[in-house]
Coordinates of C-alpha atoms in Angstrom, one line a residue:
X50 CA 2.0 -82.6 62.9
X51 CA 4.3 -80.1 61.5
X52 CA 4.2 -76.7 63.4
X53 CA 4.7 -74.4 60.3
X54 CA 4.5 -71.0 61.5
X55 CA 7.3 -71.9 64.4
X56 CA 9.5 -73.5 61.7
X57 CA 9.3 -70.4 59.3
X58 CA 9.9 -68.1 62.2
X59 CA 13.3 -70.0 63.0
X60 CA 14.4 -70.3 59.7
X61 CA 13.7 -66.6 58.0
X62 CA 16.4 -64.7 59.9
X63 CA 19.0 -67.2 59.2
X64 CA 17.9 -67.4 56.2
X65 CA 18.4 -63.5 56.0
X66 CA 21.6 -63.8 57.4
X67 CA 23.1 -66.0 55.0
X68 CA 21.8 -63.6 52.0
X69 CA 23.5 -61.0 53.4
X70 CA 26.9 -62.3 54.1
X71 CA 27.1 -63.3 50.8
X72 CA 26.0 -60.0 49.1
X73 CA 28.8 -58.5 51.4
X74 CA 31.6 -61.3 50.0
X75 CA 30.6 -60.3 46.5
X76 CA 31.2 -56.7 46.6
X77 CA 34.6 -55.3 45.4
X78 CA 35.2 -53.0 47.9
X79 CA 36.5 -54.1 50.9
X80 CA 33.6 -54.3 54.1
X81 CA 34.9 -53.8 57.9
X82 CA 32.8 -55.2 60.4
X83 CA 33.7 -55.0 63.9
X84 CA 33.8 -57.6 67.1
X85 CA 30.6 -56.1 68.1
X86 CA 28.7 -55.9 64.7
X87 CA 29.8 -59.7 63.9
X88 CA 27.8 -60.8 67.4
X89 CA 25.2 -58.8 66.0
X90 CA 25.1 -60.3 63.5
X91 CA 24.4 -63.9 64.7
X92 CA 22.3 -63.2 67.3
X93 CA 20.0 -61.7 64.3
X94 CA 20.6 -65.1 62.4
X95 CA 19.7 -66.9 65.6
X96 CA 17.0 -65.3 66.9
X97 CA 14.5 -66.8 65.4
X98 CA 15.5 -70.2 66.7
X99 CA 16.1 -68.7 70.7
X100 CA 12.2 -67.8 70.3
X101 CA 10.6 -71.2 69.1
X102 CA 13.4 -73.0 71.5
X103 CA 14.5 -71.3 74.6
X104 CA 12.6 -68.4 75.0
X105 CA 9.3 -71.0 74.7
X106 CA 11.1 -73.1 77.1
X107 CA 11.1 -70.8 79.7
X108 CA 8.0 -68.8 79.0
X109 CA 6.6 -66.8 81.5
X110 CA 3.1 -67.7 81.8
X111 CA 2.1 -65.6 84.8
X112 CA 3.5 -62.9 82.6
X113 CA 1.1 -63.6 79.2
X114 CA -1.5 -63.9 80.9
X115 CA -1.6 -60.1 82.0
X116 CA 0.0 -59.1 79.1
X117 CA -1.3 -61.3 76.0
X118 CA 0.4 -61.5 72.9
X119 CA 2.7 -58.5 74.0
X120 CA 4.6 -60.9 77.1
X121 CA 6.4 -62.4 73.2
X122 CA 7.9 -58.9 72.0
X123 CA 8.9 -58.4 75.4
X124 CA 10.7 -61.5 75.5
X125 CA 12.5 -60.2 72.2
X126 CA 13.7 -57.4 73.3
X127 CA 15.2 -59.0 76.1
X128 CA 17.0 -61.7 73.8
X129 CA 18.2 -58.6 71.9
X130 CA 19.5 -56.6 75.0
X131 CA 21.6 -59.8 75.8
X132 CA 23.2 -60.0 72.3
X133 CA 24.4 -56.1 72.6
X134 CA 25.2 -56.6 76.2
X135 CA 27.5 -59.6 74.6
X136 CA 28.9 -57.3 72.3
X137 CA 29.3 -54.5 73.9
X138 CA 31.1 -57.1 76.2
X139 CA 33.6 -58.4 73.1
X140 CA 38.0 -57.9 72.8
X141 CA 38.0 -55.2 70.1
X142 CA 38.6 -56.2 66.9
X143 CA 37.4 -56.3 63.0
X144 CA 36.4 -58.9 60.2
X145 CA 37.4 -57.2 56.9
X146 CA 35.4 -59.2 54.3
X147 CA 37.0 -58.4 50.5
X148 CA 41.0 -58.8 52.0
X149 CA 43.3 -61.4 52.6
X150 CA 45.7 -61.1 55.4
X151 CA 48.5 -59.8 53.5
X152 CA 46.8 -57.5 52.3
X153 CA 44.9 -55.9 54.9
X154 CA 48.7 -55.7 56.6
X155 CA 49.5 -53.6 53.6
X156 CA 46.4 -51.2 53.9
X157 CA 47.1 -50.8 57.6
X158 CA 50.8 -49.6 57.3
X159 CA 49.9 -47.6 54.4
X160 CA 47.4 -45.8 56.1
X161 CA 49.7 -45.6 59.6
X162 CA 52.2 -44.0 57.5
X163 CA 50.0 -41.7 55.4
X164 CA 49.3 -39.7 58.6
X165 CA 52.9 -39.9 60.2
X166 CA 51.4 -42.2 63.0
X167 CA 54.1 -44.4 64.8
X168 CA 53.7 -47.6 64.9
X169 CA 55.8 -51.1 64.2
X170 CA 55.3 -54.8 63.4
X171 CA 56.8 -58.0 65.0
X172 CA 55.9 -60.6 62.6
X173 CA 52.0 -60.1 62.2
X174 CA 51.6 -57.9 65.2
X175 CA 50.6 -54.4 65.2
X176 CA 51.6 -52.3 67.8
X177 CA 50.4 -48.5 68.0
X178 CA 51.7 -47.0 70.9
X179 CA 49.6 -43.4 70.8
X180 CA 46.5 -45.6 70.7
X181 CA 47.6 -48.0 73.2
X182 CA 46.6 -50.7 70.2
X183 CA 48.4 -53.9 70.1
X184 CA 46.8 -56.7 67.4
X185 CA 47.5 -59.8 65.4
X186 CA 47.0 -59.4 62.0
X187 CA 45.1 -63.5 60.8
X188 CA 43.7 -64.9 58.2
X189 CA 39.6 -66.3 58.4
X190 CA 40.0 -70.4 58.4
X191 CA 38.1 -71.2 55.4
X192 CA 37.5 -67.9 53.4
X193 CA 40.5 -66.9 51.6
X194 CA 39.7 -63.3 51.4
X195 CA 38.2 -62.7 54.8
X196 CA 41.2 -61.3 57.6
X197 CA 40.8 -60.4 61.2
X198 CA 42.8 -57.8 63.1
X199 CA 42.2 -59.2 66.5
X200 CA 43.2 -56.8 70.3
X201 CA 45.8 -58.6 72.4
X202 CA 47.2 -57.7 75.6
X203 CA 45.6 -57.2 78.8
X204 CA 43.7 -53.9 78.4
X205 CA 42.8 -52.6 75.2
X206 CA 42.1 -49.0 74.8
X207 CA 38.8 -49.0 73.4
X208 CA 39.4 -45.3 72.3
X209 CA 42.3 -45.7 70.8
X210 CA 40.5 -48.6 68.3
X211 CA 37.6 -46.1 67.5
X212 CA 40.7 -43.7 66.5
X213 CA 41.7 -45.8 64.7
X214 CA 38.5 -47.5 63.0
X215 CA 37.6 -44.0 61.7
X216 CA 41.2 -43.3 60.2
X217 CA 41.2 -46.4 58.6
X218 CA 37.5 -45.7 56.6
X219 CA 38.4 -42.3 56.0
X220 CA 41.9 -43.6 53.9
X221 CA 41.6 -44.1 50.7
X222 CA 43.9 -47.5 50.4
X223 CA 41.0 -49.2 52.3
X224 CA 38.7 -48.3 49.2
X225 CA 41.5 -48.7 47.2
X226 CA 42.6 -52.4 47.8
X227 CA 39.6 -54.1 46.5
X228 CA 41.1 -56.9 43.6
X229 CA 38.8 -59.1 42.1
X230 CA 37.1 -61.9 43.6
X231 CA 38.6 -65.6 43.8
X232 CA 36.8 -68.3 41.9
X233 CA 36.7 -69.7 45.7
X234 CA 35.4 -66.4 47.5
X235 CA 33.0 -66.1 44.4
X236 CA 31.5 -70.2 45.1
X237 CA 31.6 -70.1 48.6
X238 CA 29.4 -66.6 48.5
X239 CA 27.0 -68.2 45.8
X240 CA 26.3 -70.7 48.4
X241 CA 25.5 -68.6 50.9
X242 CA 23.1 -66.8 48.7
X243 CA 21.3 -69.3 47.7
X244 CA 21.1 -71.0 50.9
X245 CA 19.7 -67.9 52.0
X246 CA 17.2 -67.4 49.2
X247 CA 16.1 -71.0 50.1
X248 CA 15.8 -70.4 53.6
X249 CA 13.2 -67.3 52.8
X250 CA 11.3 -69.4 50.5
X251 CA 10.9 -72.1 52.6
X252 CA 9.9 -69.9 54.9
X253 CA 7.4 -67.9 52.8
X254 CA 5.8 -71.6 52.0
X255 CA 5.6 -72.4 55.4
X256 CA 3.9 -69.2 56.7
X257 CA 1.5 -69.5 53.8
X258 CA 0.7 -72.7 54.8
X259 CA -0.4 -71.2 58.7
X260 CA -1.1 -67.8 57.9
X261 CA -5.1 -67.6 59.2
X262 CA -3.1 -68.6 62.7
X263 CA 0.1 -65.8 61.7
X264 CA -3.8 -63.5 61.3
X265 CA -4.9 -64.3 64.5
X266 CA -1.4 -63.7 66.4
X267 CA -1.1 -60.1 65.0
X268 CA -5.2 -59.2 65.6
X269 CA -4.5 -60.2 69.0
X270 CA -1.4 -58.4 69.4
X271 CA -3.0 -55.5 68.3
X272 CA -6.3 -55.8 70.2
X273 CA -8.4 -57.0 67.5

């Protein structure tokens, strides 16, 4: 027999996931998400599915048993404190949803030389030497209007990138850059949305199906 409350629980954050990647493709402005938020991001979309797979797999009866209901949002936050220790843990670097490759190399030299900051290219690598910043400048396989400005070299200043993270959302040519959206960018983020829309419902169907036992769960949790 179907389990439908453990199905809509994996299902409803990826499916939240998916609806908000594509929101973000669609917007004309340019969005910068960083090493750190990205992992963030898919440990959200997969967290769901870690807690009716893994996290069951390896529950902790001794635990539930002196703690009930609340052994599960312990569990959680653990999963959770993993994902930011993962990426906390990540090379610096940013997605930049909105530009292609070229053009997010534009942005970044205009706004280097805006504020007089020294800096030079070999090819598509980006070398700031106040910052101690060294990067490749590459396109995203598959989304023609999604770039990544990835660290290189052995250590990183991770000051140096907050620098120059803020400088970059403070120019204007960031804002500025925004063109409009590729018949491709405009498909492929349609897809997403819908997919995601899909997910939700499917999960809103499923947890109506099991929601005396979804009842039950959060009376207990709360010491009904």
């Amino acid at each position: 027999m179907m389990d439908y409350l453990r199905l809509a629980i994996g299902i409803a954050p990826f499916g939240i996931y998916l609806l908000v990647m594509g929101l973000l493709a669609l917007r004309r402005t340019p969005t910068l998400l960083t090493s750190g938020q990205d992992v963030l991001l898919v440990g959200f979309a997969l967290c769901g599915f870690a807690l009716i797979g893994p996290i069951e797999l390896f529950f902790p009866t001794g635990a539930y048993a002196n703690l009930g209901e609340w052994a599960w949002l312990l569990l959680m936050a653990l999963y959770f404190l993993v994902v930011l220790f993962f990426a906390l843990q990540r090379t610096p670097g940013w997605t930049v949803l909105g530009l292609s490759c070229e053009q997010l190399r534009n942005v970044l030299d205009q706004t280097l030389v805006d504020k007089s900051i020294e800096h030079s290219w070999l090819g598509n690598q980006l070398e700031v030497p106040s910052w101690s910043i060294r990067a490749i400048v590459e396109s995203s396989r598959g989304f023609p209007n999604t770039s990544h400005l990835t660290a290189c070299g052995k250590q990183p200043s991770l000051m140096g990138w907050y620098e120059f993270e803020k400088l970059l959302m403070e120019s204007k040519s960031l804002s500025a850059s925004g063109s409009m959206i590729s018949r491709t960018t405009f498909v492929q983020a349609t897809v997403c949305i819908v997919l995601g829309l899909v997910c939700l419902l499917i999960a809103g169907i499923l947890i109506d199906q099991d929601m005396a036992r979804l009842q039950g769960w959060i009376s207990r949790l709360l010491g009904g």
